[in-house]
mmCIF file of C-alpha atoms in Angstrom:
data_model
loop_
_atom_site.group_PDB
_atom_site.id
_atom_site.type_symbol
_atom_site.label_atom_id
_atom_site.label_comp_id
_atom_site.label_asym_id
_atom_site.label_seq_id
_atom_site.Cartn_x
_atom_site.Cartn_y
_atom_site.Cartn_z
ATOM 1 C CA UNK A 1 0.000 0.000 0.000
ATOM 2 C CA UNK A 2 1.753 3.393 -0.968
ATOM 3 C CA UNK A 3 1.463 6.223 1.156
ATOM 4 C CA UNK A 4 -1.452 8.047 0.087
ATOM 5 C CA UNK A 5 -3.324 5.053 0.545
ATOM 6 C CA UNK A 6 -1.835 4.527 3.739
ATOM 7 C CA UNK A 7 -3.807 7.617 4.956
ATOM 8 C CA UNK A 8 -7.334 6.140 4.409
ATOM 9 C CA UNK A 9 -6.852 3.029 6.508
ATOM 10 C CA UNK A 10 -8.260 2.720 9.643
ATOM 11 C CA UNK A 11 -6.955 -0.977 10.549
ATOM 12 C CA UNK A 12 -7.024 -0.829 14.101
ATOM 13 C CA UNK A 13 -9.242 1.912 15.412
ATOM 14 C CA UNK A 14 -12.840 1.412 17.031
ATOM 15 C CA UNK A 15 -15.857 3.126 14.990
ATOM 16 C CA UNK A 16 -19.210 3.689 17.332
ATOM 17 C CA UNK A 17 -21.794 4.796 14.191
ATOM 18 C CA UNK A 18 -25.342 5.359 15.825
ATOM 19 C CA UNK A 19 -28.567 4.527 14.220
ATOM 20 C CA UNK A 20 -26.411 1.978 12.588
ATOM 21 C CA UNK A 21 -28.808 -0.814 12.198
ATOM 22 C CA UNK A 22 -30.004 0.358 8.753
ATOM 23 C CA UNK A 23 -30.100 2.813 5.876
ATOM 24 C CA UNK A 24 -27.491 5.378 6.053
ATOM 25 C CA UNK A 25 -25.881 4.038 8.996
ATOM 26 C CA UNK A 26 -25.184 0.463 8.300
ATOM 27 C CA UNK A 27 -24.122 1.548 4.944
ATOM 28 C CA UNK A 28 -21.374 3.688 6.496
ATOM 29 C CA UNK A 29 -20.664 1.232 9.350
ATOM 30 C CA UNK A 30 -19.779 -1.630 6.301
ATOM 31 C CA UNK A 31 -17.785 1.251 5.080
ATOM 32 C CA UNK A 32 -15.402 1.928 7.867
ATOM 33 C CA UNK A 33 -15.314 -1.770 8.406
ATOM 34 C CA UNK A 34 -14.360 -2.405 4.588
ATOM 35 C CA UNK A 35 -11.547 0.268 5.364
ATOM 36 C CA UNK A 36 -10.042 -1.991 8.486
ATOM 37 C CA UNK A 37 -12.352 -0.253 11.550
ATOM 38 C CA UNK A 38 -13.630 -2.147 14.335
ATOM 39 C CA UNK A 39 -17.440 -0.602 14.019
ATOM 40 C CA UNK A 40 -19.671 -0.396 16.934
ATOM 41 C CA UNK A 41 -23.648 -0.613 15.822
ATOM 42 C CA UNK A 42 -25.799 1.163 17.846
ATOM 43 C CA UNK A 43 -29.689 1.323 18.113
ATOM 44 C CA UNK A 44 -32.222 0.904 20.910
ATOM 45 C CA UNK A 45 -33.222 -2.751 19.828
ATOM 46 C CA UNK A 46 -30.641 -5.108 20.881
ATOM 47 C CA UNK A 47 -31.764 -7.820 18.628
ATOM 48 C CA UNK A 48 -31.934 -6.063 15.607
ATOM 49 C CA UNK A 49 -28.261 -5.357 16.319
ATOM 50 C CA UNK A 50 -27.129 -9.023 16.623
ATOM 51 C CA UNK A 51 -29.060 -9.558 13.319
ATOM 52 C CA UNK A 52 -26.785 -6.838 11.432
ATOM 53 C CA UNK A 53 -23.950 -7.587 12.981
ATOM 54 C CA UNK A 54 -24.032 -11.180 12.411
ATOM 55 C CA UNK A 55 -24.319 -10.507 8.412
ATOM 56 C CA UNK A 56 -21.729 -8.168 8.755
ATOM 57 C CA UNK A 57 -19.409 -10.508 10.658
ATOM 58 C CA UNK A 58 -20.264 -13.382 7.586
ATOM 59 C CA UNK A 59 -18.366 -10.460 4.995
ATOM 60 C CA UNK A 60 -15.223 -10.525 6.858
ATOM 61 C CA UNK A 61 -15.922 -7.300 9.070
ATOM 62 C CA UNK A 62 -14.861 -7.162 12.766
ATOM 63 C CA UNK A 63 -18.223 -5.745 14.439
ATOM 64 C CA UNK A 64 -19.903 -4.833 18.282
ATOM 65 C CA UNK A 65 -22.883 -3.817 19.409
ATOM 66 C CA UNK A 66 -23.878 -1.224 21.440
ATOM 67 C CA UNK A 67 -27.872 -1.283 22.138
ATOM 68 C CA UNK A 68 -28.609 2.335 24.021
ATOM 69 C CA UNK A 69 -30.744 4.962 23.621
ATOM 70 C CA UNK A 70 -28.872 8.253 22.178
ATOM 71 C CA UNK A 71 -31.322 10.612 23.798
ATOM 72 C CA UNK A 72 -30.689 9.303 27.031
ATOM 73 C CA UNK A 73 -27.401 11.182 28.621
ATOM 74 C CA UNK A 74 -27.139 8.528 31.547
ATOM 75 C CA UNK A 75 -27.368 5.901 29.244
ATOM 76 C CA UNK A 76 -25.145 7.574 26.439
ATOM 77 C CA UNK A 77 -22.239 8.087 29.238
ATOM 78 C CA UNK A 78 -22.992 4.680 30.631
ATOM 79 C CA UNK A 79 -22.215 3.160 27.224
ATOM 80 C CA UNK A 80 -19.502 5.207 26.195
ATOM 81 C CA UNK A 81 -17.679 4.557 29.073
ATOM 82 C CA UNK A 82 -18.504 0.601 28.589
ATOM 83 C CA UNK A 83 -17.133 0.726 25.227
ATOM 84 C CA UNK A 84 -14.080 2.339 26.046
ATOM 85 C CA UNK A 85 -13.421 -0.189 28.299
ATOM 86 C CA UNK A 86 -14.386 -3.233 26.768
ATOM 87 C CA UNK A 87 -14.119 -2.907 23.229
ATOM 88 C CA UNK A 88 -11.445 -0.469 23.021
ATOM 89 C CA UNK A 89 -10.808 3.359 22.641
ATOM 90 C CA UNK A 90 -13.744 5.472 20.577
ATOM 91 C CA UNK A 91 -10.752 6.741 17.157
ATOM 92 C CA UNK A 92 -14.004 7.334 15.672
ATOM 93 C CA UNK A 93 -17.727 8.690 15.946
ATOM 94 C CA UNK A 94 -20.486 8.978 13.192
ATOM 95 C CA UNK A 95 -23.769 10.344 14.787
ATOM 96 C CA UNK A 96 -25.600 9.672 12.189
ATOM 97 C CA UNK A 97 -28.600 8.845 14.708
ATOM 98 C CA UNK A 98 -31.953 10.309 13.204
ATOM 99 C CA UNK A 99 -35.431 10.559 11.903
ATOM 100 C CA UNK A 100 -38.237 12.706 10.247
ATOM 101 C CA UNK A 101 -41.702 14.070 10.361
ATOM 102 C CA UNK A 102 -43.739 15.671 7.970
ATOM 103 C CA UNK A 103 -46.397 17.868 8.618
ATOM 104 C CA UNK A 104 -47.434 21.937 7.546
ATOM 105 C CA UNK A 105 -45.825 23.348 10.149
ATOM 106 C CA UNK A 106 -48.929 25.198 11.794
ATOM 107 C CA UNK A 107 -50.437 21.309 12.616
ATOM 108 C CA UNK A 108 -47.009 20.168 13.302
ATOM 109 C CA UNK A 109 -47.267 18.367 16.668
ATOM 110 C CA UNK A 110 -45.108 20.318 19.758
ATOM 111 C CA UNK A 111 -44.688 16.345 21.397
ATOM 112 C CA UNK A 112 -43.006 15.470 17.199
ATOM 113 C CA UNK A 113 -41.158 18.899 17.868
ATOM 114 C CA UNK A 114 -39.391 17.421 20.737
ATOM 115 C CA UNK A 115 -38.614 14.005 19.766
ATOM 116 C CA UNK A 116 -37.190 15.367 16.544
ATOM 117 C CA UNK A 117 -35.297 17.909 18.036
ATOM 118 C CA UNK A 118 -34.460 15.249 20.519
ATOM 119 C CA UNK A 119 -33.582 12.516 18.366
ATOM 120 C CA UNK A 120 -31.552 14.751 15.752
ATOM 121 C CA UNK A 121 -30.001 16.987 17.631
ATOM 122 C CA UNK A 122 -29.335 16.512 21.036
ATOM 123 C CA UNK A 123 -28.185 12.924 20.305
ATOM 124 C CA UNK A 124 -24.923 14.447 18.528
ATOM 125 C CA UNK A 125 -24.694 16.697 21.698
ATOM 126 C CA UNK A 126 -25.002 14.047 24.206
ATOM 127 C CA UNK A 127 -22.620 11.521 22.607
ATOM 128 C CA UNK A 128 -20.413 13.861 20.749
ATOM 129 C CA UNK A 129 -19.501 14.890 24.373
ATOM 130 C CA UNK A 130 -19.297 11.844 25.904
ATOM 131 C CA UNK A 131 -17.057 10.785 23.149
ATOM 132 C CA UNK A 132 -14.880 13.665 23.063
ATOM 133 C CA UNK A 133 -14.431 13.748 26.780
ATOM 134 C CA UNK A 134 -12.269 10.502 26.147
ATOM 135 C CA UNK A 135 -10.609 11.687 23.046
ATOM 136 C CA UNK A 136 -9.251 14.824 24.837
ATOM 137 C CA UNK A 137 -7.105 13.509 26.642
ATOM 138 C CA UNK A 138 -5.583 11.077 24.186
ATOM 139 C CA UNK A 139 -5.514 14.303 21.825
ATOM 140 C CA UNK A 140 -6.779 12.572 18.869
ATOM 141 C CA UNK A 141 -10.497 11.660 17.457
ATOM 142 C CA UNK A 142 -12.558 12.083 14.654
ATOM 143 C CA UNK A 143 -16.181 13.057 14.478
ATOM 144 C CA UNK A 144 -18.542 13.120 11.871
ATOM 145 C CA UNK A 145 -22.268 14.550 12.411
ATOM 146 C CA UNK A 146 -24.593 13.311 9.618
ATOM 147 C CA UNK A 147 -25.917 16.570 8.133
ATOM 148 C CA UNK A 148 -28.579 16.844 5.457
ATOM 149 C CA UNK A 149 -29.211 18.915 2.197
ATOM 150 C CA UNK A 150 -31.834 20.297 4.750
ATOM 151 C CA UNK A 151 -28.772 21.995 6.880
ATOM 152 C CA UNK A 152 -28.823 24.328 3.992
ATOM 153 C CA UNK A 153 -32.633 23.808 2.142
ATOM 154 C CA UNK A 154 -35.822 24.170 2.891
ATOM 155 C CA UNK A 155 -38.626 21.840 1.142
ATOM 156 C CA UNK A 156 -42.727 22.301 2.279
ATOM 157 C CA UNK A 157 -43.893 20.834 5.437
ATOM 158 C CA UNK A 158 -40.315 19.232 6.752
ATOM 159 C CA UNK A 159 -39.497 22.441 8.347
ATOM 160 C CA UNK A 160 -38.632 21.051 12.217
ATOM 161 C CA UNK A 161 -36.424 18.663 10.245
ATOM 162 C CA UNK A 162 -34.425 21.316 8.281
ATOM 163 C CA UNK A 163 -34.578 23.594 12.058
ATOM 164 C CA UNK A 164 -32.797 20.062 13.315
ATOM 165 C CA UNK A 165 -30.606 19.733 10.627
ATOM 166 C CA UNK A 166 -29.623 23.227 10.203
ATOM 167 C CA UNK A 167 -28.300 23.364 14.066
ATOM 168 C CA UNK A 168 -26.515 20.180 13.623
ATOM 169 C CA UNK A 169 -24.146 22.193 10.783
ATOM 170 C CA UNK A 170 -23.691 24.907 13.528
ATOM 171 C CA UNK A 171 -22.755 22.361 16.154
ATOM 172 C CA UNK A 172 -20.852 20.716 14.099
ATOM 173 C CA UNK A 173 -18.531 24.061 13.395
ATOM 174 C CA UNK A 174 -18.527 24.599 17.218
ATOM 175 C CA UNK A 175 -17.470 21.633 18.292
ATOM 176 C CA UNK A 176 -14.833 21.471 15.338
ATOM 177 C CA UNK A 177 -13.761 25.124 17.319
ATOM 178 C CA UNK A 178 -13.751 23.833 20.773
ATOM 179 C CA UNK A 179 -12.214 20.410 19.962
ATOM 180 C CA UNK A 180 -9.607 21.200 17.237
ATOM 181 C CA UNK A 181 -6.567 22.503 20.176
ATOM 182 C CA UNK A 182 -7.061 18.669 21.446
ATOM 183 C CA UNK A 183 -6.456 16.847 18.211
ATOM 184 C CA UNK A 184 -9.706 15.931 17.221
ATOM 185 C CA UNK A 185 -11.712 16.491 13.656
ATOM 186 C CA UNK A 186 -15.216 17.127 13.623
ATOM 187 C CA UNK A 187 -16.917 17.486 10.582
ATOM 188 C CA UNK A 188 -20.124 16.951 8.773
ATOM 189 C CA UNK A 189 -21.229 14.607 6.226
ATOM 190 C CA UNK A 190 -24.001 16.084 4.564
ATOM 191 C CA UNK A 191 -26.288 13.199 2.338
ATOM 192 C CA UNK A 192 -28.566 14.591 -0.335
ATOM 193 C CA UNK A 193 -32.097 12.617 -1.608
ATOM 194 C CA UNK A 194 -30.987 8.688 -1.041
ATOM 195 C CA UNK A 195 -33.084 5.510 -1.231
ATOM 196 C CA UNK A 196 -33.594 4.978 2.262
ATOM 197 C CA UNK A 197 -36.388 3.572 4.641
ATOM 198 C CA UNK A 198 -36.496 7.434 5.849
ATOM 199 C CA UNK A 199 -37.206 8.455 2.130
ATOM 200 C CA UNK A 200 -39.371 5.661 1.084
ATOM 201 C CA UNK A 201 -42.682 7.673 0.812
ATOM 202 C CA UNK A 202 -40.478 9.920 -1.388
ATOM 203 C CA UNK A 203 -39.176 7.314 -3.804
ATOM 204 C CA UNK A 204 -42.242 5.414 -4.011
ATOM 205 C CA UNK A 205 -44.161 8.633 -4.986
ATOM 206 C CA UNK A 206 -43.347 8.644 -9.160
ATOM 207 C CA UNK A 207 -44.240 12.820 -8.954
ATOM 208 C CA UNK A 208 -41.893 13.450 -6.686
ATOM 209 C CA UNK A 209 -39.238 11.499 -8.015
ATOM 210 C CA UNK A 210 -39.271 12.702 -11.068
ATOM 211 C CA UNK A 211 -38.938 16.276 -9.974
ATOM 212 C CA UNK A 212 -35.913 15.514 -7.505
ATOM 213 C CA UNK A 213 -34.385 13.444 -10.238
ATOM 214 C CA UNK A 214 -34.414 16.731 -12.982
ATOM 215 C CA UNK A 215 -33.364 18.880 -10.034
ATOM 216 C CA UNK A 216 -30.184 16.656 -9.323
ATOM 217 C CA UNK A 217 -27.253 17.724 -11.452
ATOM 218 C CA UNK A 218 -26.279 13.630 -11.467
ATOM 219 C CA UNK A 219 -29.903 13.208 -12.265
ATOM 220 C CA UNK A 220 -30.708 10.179 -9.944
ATOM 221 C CA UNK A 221 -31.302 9.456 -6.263
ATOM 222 C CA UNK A 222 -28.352 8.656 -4.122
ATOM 223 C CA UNK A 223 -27.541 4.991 -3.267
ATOM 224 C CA UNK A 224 -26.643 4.854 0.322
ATOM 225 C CA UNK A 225 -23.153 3.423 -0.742
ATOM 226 C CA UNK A 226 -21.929 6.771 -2.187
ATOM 227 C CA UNK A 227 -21.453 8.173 1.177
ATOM 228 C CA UNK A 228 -19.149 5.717 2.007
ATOM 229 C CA UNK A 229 -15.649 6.964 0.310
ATOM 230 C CA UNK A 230 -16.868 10.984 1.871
ATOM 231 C CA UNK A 231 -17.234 8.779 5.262
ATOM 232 C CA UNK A 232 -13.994 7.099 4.936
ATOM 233 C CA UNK A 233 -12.184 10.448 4.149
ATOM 234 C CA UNK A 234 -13.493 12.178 6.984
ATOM 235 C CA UNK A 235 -12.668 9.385 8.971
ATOM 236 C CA UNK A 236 -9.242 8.937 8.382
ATOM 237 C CA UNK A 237 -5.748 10.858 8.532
ATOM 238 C CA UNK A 238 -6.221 12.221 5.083
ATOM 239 C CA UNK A 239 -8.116 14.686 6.551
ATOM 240 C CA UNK A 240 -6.355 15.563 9.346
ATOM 241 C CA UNK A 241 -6.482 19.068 8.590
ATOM 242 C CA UNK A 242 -10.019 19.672 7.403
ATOM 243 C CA UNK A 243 -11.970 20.905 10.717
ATOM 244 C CA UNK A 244 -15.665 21.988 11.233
ATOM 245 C CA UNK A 245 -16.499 21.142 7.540
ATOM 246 C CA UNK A 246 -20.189 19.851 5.420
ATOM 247 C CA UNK A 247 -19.053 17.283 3.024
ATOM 248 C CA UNK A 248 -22.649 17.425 0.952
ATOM 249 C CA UNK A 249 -22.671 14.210 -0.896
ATOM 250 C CA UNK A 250 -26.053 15.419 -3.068
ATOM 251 C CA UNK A 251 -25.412 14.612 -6.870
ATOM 252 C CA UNK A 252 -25.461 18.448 -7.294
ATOM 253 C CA UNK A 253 -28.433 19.348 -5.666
ATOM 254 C CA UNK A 254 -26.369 22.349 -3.618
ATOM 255 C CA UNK A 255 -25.152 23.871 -6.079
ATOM 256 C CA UNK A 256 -27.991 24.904 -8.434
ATOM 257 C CA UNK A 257 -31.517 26.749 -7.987
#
């Protein structure tokens, strides 16, 4: 392996990836494995976990679970701390931990309000600082926040989501500011319209899906797999100098009107 290759292998360091039991997150969680991590899953359903994990093992990955709940600080420190003692020292965190609601925004719900806002954002709070309280002192880490066009766009009745998403990309940049004199990377990955479980009311509707695909410069939805060489990047010493960062991984869809 020459040199520049060298810097995107991650043989040796622990991955925790949250909300890692599907979509996005197992797709990034077979990612870092592919490039040598030891990934943690994590989701609140402990059998679910074994299930992945198990398929995962079967391809040659080296895989833990985690089952916690990410809203829960307790139980995020709790974890954490387990982790760093059992499995081994957190190199790497993807909160990718998420979900969505759709509603006009005058009916929207204020109980939704709070377990997006909940689930979304104060997940990356609770176990980006959990995480980072054991980096610190090593001086080293990487963390990647999963973003969203929506840190940047608005679309009709997903505004909560796009409030969510939008303060994740401003977390992101402060923890990248209060972090960075320790060592540690945090950036954002930033996923555009993919076929996911999340987006499956999208896909399935041929209106939609037709508009999103004309509005996409690459004119197609994302396939949950091309996030994993931005994941891998971010991940890894070749980008040891790129700090509070959105990698938007969108076929385009940032860049025109």
């Amino acid at each position: 392996m020459n040199a520049v290759l060298r810097q995107f292998d991650l043989s040796g360091r622990t991955a925790l990836i949250t909300g890692s039991s599907a979509g996005i997150g197992l797709a990034l969680a077979a990612g870092l494995a592919g490039a040598g991590a030891r990934v943690v899953l994590n989701g609140r359903d402990a059998g679910r976990l074994e299930q992945v994990a198990a398929k995962l093992r079967t391809a040659g990955a080296l895989v833990e679970t985690a089952a916690f709940d990410v809203t829960d600080g307790a139980a995020v420190t709790q974890a954490v701390a387990r982790i760093e003692a059992e499995i081994g020292p957190i190199a790497i965190l993807v909160n990718n931990a998420g979900m969505q609601r759709r509603a006009p925004l005058e009916q929207f719900e204020e109980a939704h309000w709070h377990e997006l806002m909940k689930t979304n954002l104060d997940s990356v709070f609770l176990v980006g600082q959990a995480v980072a309280r054991h980096m610190i002192p090593r001086g080293a880490g990487k963390i990647v926040n999963v973003c969203s066009v929506q840190s940047e766009l608005g679309r009709p009745n997903i505004a909560p989501y796009t409030a969510s998403k939008g303060a994740v990309k401003m977390l992101t940049k402060g923890m990248a500011i209060d972090w960075g004199p320790h060592g540690i990377q945090v950036n954002g990955l930033g996923p555009g319209y993919f076929k996911t479980e999340l987006n499956r009311a999208l896909v399935d509707n041929p209106e939609f899906s037709a508009w999103l695909i004309n509005r996409t410069p690459s004119r197609r939805w994302g396939d949950v797999e091309d996030l994993v060489g931005a994941a891998v990047f971010l991940a890894s010493d070749a980008s040891k100098f790129v700090n509070g960062h959105i990698l938007y991984v969108d076929g385009g869809v940032t860049a025109t009107l």
